[in-house]
Coordinates of C-alpha atoms and ligand atoms in Angstrom, one line a residue:
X1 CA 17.4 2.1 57.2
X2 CA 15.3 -0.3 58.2
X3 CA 12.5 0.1 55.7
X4 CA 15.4 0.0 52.7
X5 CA 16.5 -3.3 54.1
X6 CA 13.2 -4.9 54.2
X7 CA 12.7 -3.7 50.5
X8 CA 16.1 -5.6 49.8
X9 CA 14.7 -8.5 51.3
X10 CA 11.3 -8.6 49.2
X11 CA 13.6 -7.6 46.6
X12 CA 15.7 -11.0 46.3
X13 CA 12.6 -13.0 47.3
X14 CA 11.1 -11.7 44.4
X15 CA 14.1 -12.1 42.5
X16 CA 13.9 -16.0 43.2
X17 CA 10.1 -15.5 41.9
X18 CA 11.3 -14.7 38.6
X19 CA 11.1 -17.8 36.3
X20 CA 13.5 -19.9 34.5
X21 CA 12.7 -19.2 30.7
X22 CA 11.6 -22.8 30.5
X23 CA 9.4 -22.7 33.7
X24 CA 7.8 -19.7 32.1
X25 CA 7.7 -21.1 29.0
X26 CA 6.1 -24.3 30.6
X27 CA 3.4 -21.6 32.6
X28 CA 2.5 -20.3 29.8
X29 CA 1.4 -23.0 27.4
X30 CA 0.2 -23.3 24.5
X31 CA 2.6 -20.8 22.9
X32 CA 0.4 -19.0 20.3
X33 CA 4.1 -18.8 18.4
X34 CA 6.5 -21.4 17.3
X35 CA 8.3 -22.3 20.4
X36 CA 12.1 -20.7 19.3
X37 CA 10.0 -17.6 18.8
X38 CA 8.3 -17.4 22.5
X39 CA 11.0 -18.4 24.1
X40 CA 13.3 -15.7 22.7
X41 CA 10.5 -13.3 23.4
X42 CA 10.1 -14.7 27.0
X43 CA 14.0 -14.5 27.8
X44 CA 14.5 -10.9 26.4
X45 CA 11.8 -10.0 28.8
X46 CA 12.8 -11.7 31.5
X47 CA 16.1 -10.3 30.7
X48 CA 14.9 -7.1 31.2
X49 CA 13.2 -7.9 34.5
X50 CA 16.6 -8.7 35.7
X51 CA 17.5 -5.1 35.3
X52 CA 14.8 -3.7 36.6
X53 CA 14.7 -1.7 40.4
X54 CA 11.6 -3.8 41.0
X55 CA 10.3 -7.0 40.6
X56 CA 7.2 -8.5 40.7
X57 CA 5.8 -11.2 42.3
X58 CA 5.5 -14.5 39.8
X59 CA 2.1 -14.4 38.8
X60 CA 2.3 -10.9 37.3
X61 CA 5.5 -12.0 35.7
X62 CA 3.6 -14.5 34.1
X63 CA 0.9 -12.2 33.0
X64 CA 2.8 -9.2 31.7
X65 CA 4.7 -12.4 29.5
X66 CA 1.6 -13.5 28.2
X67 CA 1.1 -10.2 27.4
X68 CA 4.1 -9.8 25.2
X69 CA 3.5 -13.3 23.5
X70 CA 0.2 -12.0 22.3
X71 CA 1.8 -8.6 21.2
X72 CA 4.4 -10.7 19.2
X73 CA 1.6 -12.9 17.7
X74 CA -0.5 -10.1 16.6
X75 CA 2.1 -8.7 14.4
X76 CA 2.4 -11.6 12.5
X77 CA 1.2 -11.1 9.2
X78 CA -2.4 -12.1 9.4
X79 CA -5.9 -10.9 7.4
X80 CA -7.6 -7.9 8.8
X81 CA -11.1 -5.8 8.0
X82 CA -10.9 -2.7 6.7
X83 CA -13.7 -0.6 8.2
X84 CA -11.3 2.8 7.5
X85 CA -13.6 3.5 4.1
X86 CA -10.3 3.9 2.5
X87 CA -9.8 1.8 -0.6
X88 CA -6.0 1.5 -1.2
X89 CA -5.0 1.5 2.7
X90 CA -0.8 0.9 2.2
X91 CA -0.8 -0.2 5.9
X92 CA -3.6 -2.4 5.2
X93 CA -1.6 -3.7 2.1
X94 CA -3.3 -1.9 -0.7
X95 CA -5.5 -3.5 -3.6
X96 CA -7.3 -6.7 -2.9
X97 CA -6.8 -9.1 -5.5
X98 CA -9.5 -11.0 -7.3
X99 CA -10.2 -14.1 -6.8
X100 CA -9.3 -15.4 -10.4
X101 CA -5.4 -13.9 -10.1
X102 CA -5.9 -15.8 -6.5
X103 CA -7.1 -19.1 -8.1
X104 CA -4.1 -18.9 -11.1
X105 CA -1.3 -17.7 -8.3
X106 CA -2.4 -20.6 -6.0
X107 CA -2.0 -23.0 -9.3
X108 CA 1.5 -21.9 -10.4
X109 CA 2.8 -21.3 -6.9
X110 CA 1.7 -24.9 -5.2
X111 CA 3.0 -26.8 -8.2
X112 CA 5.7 -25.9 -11.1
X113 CA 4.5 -23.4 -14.1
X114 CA 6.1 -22.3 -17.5
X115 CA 7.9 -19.2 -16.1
X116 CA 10.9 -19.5 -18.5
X117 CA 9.4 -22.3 -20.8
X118 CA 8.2 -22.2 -24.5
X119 CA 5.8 -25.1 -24.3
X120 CA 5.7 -25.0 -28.1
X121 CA 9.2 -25.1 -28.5
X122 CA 10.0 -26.7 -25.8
X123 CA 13.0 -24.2 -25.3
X124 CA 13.8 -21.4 -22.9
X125 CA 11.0 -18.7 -23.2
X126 CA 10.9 -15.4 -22.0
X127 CA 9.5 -14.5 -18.4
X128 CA 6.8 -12.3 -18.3
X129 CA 6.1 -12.2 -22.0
X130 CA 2.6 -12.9 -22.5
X131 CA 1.8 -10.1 -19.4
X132 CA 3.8 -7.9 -21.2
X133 CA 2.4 -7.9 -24.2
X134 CA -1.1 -7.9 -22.9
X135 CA 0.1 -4.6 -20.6
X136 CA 1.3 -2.8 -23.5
X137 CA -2.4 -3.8 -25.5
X138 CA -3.9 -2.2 -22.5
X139 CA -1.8 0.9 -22.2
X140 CA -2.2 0.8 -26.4
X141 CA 1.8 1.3 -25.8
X142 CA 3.9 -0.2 -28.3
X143 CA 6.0 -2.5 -25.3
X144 CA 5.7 -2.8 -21.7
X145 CA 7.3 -4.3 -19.5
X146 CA 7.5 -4.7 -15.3
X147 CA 9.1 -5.0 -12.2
X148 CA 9.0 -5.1 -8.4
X149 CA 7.7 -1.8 -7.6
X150 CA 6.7 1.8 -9.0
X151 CA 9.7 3.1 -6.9
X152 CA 12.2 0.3 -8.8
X153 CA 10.4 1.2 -12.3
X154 CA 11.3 4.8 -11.5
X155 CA 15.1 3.9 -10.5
X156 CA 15.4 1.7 -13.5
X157 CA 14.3 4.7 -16.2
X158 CA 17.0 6.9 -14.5
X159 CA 19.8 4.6 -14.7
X160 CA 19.6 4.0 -18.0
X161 CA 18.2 7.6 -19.5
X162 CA 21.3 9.2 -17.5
X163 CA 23.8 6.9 -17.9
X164 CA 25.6 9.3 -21.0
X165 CA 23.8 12.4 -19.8
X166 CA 23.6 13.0 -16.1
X167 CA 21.1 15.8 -15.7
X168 CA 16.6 15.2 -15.1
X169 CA 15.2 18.1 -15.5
X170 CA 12.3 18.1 -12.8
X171 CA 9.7 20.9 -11.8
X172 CA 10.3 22.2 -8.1
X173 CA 6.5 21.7 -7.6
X174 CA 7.3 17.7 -8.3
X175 CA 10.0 16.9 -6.0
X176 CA 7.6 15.2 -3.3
X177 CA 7.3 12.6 -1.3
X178 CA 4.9 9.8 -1.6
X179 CA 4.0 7.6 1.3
X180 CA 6.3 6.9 4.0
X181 CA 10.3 7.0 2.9
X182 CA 9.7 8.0 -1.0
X183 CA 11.0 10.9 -1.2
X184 CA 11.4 12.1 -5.4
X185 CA 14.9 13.8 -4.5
X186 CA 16.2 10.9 -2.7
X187 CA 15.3 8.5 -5.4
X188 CA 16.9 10.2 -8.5
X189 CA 20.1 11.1 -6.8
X190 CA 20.6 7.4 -5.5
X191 CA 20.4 7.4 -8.9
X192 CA 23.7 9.2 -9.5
X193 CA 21.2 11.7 -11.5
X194 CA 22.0 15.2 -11.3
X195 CA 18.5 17.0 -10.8
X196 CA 18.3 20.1 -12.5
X197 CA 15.5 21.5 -10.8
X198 CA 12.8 24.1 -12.6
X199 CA 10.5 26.7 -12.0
X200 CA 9.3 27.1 -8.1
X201 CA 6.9 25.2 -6.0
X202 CA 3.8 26.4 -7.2
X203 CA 4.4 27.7 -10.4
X204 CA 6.8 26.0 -13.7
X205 CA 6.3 27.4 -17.0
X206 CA 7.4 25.8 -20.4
X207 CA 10.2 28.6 -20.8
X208 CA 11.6 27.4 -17.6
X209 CA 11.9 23.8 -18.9
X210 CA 13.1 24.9 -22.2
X211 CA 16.0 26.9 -20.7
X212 CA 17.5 24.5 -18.5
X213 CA 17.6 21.6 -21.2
X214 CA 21.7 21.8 -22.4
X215 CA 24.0 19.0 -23.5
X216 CA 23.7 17.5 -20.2
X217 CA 20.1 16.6 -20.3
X218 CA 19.4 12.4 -20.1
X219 CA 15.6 13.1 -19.8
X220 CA 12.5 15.5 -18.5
X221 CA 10.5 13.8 -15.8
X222 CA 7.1 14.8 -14.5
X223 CA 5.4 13.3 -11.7
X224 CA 2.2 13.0 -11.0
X225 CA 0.7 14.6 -8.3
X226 CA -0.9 11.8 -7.4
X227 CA -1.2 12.0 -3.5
X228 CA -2.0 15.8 -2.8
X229 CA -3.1 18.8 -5.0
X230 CA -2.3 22.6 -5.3
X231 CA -4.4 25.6 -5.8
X232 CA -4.4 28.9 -6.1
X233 CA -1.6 30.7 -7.9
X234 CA -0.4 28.0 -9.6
X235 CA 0.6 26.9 -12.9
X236 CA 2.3 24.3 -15.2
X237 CA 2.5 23.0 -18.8
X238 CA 0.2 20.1 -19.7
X239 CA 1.8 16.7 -20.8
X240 CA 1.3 17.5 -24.5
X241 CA 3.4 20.6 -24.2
X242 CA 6.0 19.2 -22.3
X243 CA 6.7 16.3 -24.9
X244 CA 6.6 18.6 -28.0
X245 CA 9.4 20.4 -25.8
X246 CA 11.2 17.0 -25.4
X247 CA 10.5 15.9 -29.0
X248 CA 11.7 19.4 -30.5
X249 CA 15.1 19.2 -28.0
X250 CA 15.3 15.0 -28.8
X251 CA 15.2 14.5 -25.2
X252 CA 13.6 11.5 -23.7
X253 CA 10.3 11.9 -21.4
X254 CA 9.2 10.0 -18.7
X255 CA 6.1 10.1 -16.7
X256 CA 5.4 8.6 -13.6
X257 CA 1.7 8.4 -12.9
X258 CA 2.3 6.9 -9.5
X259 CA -1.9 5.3 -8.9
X260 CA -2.4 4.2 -12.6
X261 CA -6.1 3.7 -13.2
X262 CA -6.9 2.1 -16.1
X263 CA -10.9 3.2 -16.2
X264 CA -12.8 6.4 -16.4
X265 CA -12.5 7.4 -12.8
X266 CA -15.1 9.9 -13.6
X267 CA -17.4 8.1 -15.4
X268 CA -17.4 4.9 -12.9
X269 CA -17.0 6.1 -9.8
X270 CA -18.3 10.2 -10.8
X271 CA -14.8 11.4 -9.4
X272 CA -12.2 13.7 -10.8
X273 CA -10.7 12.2 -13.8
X274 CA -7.7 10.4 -13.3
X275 CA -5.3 10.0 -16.5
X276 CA -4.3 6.7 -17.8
X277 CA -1.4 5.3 -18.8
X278 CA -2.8 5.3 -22.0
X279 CA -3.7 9.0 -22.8
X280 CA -0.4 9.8 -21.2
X281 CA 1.2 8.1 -24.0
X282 CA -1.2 9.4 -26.4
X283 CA 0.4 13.0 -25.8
X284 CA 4.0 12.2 -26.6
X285 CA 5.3 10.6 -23.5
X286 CA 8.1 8.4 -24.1
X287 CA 7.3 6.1 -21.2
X288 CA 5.3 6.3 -18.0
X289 CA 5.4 4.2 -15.1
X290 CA 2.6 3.4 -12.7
X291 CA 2.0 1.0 -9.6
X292 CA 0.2 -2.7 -9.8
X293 CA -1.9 -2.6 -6.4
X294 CA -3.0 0.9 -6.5
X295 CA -6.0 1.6 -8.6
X296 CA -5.0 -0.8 -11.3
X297 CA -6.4 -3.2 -8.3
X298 CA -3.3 -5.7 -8.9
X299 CA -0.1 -7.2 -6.9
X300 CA 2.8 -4.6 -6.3
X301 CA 4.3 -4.2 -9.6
X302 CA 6.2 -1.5 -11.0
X303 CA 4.6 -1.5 -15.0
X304 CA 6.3 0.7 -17.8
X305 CA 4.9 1.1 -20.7
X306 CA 6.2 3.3 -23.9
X307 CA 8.7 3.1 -27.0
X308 CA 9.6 -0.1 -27.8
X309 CA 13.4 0.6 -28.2
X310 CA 13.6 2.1 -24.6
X311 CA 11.3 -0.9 -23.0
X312 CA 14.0 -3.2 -24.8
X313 CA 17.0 -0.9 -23.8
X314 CA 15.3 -1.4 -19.8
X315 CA 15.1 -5.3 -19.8
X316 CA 19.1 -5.7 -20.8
X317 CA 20.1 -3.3 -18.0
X318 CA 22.0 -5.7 -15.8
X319 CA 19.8 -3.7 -12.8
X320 CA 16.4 -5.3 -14.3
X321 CA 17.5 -8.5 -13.0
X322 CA 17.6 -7.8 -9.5
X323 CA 13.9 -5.9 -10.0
X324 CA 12.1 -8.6 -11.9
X325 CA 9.0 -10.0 -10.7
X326 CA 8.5 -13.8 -9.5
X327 CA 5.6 -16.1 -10.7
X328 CA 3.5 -15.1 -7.8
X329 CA 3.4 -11.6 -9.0
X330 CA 3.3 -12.5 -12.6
X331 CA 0.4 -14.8 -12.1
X332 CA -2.0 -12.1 -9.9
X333 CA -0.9 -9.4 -12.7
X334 CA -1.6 -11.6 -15.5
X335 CA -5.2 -12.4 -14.3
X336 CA -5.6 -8.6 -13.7
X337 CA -4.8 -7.3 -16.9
X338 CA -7.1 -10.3 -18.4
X339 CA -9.6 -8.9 -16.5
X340 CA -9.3 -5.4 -18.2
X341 CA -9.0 -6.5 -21.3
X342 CA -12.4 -8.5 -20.8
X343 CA -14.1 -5.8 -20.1
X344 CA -12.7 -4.1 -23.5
X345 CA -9.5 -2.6 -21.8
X346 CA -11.7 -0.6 -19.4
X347 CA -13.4 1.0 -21.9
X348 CA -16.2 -0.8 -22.7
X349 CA -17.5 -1.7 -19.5
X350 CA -15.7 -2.5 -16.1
X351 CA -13.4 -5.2 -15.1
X352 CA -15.2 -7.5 -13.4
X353 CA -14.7 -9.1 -9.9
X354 CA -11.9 -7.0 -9.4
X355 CA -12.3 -5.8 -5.4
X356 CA -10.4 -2.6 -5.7
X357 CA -12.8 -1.3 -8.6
X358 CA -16.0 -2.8 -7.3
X359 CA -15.2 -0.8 -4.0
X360 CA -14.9 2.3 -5.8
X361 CA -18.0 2.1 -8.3
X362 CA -20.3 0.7 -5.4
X363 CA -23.5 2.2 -5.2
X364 CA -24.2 4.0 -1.4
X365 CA -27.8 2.9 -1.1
X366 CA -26.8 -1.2 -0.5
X367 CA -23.6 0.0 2.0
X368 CA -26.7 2.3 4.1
X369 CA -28.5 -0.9 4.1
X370 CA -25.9 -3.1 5.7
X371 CA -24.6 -0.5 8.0
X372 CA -28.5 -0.4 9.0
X373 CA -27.8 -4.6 9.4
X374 CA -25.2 -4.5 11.4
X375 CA -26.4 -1.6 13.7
X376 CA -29.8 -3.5 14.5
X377 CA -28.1 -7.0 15.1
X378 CA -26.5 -4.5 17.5
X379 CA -29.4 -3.4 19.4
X380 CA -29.0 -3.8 23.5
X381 CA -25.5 -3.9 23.3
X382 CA -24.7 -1.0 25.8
X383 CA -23.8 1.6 23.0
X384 CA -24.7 4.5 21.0
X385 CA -25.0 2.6 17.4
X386 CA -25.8 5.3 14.6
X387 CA -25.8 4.8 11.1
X388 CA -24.2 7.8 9.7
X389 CA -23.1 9.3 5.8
X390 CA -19.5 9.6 5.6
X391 CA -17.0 10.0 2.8
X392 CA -14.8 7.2 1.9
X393 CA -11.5 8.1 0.2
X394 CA -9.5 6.5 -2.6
X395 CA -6.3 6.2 -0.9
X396 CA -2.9 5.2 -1.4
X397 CA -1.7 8.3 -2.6
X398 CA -4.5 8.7 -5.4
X399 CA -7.1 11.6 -6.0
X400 CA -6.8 13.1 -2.4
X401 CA -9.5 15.5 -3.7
X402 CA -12.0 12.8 -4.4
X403 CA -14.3 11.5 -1.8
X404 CA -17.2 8.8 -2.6
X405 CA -20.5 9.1 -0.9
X406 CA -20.4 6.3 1.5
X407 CA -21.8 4.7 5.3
X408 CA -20.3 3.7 8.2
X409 CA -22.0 2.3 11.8
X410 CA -20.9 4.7 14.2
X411 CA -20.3 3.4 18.0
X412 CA -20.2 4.7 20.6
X413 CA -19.8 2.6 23.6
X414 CA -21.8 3.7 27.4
X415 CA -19.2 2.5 29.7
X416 CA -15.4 3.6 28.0
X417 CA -14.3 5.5 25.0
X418 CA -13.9 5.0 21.3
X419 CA -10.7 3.9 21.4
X420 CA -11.2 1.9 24.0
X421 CA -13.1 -0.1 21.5
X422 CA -10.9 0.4 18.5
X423 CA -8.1 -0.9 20.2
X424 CA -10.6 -4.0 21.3
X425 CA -11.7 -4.3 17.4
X426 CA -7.9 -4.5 16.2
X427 CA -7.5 -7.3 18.8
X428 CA -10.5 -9.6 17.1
X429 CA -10.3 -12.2 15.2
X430 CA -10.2 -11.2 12.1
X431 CA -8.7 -7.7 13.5
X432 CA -11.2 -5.0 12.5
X433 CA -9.7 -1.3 11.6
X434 CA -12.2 1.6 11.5
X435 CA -11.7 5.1 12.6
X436 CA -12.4 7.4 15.4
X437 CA -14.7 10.5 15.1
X438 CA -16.3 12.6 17.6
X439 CA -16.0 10.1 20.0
X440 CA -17.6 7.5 17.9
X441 CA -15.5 4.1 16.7
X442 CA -16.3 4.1 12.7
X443 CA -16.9 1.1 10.1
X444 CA -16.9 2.2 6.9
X445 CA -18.7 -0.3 4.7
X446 CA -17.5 0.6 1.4
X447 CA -14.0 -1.4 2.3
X448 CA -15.5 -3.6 4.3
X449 CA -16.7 -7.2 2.0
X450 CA -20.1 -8.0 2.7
X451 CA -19.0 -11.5 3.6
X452 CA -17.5 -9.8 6.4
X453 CA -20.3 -8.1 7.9
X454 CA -21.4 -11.1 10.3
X455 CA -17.3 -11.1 11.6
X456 CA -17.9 -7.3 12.4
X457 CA -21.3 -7.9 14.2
X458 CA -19.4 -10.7 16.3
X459 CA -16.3 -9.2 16.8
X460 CA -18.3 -5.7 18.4
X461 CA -20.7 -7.7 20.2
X462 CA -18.3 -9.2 22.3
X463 CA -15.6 -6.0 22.5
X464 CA -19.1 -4.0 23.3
X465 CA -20.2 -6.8 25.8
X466 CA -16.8 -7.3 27.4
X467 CA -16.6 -6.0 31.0
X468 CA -15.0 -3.6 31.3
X469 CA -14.7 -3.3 28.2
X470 CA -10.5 -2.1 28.6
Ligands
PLP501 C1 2.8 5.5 -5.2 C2 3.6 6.2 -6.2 C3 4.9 5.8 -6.4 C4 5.5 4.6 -5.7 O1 4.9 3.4 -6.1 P1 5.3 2.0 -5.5 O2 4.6 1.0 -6.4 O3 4.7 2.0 -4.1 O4 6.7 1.8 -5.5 C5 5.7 6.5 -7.3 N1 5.3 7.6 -7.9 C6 4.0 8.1 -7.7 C7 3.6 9.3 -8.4 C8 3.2 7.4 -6.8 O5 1.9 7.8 -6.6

């Protein structure tokens, strides 16, 4: 009886301990977020104090509140490192842009630019014209055109191919997901498409597609499996065969080849082949549709390249409106395609200065030597610090069978665990992502830029030096 009453008692003086938002606010200074923004962070947690059975005395209020200001501010967006060794990271935002689509987006964007202007004419012009037509060169497609998103891209090709005719006919092994909420299914009956689903999860034969083709067909569809592969007992008809099918039945086909790489992934990087938009098309596809920041090594853009008469039937959907790209994304993809078709539309040689490529035809030998850097500026620091051979992946939902010879520092630190010190390295400035393995914190070097390298030795010196190190 007693003791409860005495806890009642230190309970309300505590309750006087707990700060006005503006005396906490004023304890706390400087905000590291506009004010609005840590003051509605610091009343929703003192909010919740008020609820709670206990409360702590003031300077622990104050702490765990600085605690959640610094939480808030490091989810603003903000640059990171990417030590994970994989190249098109979608939580890590995908493909770095080059610094020429940089330098021409930070032109257009700071000032005003000829989106919708014909300088010769002095009229209205087209937006997007000029990229498309230099896309469609580099898919050696007769049009192309683009819009926010693979995912939109896809959406915009169903509407219209099913508007008259309602069913896709779509292998069973197809219907996938990709990434985190894409699921196939889900996207083409948002659509109001009817899927007519073929063959069986590992195995579809041409018979199977030819059969379920009727009056009702708007289009075949194959997807790429672009972000996991099957073996084993499976099977299913090439490209070529399916659009003979398609061209015999005059039924549209679409492709979407998800990554899109626009070199010879084996030849550059001495991975599995990847197919490109353009040999799709060679085969008898009517269009294909493939992502800007994924191996293409652009800005997110949805690009579709095929028949001119279906690109043109695309742009006067009403729907292309709300899915068209704005000069920031038009400026980034322009420079990227020039950069491709520099280089002799990836033929010839590769594009150059483009991150997302460079990363993916680098050489091992240089990355050993910087990881070897990097672990001697690290000697004394109280760690295991290995250089070790690792395999960096592609990413991103691309060639999940390919893996590039690669090296990472390994650490492992005396005096508290890996993650210990990953969740340290995500907390530096820049943050620094690597991996854990076998108790070791990773940095893969093939992600990370070698302008970076000092920022990593910093930024694990003083995580490594911090004591303790939680
Ligand atoms: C990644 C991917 C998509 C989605 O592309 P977004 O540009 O992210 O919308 C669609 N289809 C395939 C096959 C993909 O690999």
């Amino acid at each position: 009886m007693l003791a409860s009453v005495r806890h009642r008692m230190t309970d309300m003086a505590n309750l006087r301990a707990i700060p006005s938002v503006e005396q906490a606010a004023q304890a706390l200074e400087p905000l590291p977020l506009p004010r609005p923004m840590a003051m509605s962070v610091i009343r929703g947690e003192l909010a919740r104090l008020r609820r709670s059975k206990s409360i702590p005395p003031r300077s622990e209020i104050l702490e765990q509140l600085g605690k959640r200001l610094h939480e808030t501010a490091l989810s603003r967006l903000q640059p990171v490192i990417n030590g994970t060794g994989v190249i098109i990271h979608t939580n890590l935002g995908r493909a770095p842009l080059a610094p020429d689509a940089l330098q021409l987006l930070q032109q257009t964007a700071s000032g005003y630019c000829n989106l919708e202007l014909d300088l010769g004419s002095g009229k209205r012009g087209s937006r997007g014209l000029y990229v498309e037509q230099a896309l469609a060169l580099l898919c050696r497609a007769p049009a192309a055109t683009v819009v926010n998103n693979c995912a939109s891209a896809l959406i915009l090709m169903l509407r219209l191919l099913t508007r008259d005719k309602p069913e896709v006919v779509i292998s069973r092994g197809e219907l996938v997901q990709i990434g985190g909420g894409f699921k196939i299914p889900e996207i083409l009956e948002a659509t109001g498409a009817h899927l007519r689903e073929v063959g069986t999860t590992n195995r579809t034969r041409l018979a199977d597609y030819a059969k379920a083709v009727s009056k009702d067909t708007g289009l075949i569809l194959k997807v790429h499996r672009s972000n996991f592969f099957m073996e084993g007992f499976v099977a299913s008809p090439s490209t070529g065969e399916l659009s003979t099918l398609a061209k015999r039945k005059r039924i549209p086909f679409v492709e979407d080849l998800g990554s899109g790489a626009l070199i010879a992934t084996e030849a550059a990087a001495g991975i599995e082949h990847e197919p490109t938009p353009a040999e799709i098309l060679r085969q008898g596809v009517d269009l294909v549709c493939f992502s800007g920041d994924k191996l293409m090594g652009g800005p997110q853009a949805g690009i579709i390249a095929g028949r001119r008469k279906l690109v043109q039937a695309l742009k006067q959907d009403p729907f292309f409106r709300a899915l068209r790209c704005d000069k920031l994304v038009l400026s980034a993809l322009q420079a990227t395609v020039e950069a491709y078709l520099d280089a002799g539309g990836g033929k010839a040689g590769l594009p150059k200065d483009l991150p997302a490529i460079r990363m993916l035809t680098a050489p091992p030998a240089p990355l050993k030597k910087r990881a070897q850097r990097i672990a001697d500026a690290l000697s004394g620091a109280p760690a295991i610090v290995q250089v070790v051979e690792r395999n960096a992946r592609i990413g991103g939902g691309t060639l999940p069978r390919s893996e590039l010879k690669s090296f990472a520092i390994a650490i492992k630190p005396l005096a508290a665990s890996a993650s210990a010190l990953a969740a340290l390295m995500r907390q530096a400035s820049p943050p620094v992502i690597g991996t854990l393995a076998e108790g070791f914190f990773h940095i893969d070097l093939r992600t990370v830029f070698p302008q970076q390298d000092p920022a990593i030795i910093q930024a694990l010196g003083a995580a490594l030096n911090r004591n303790p190190l939680t």
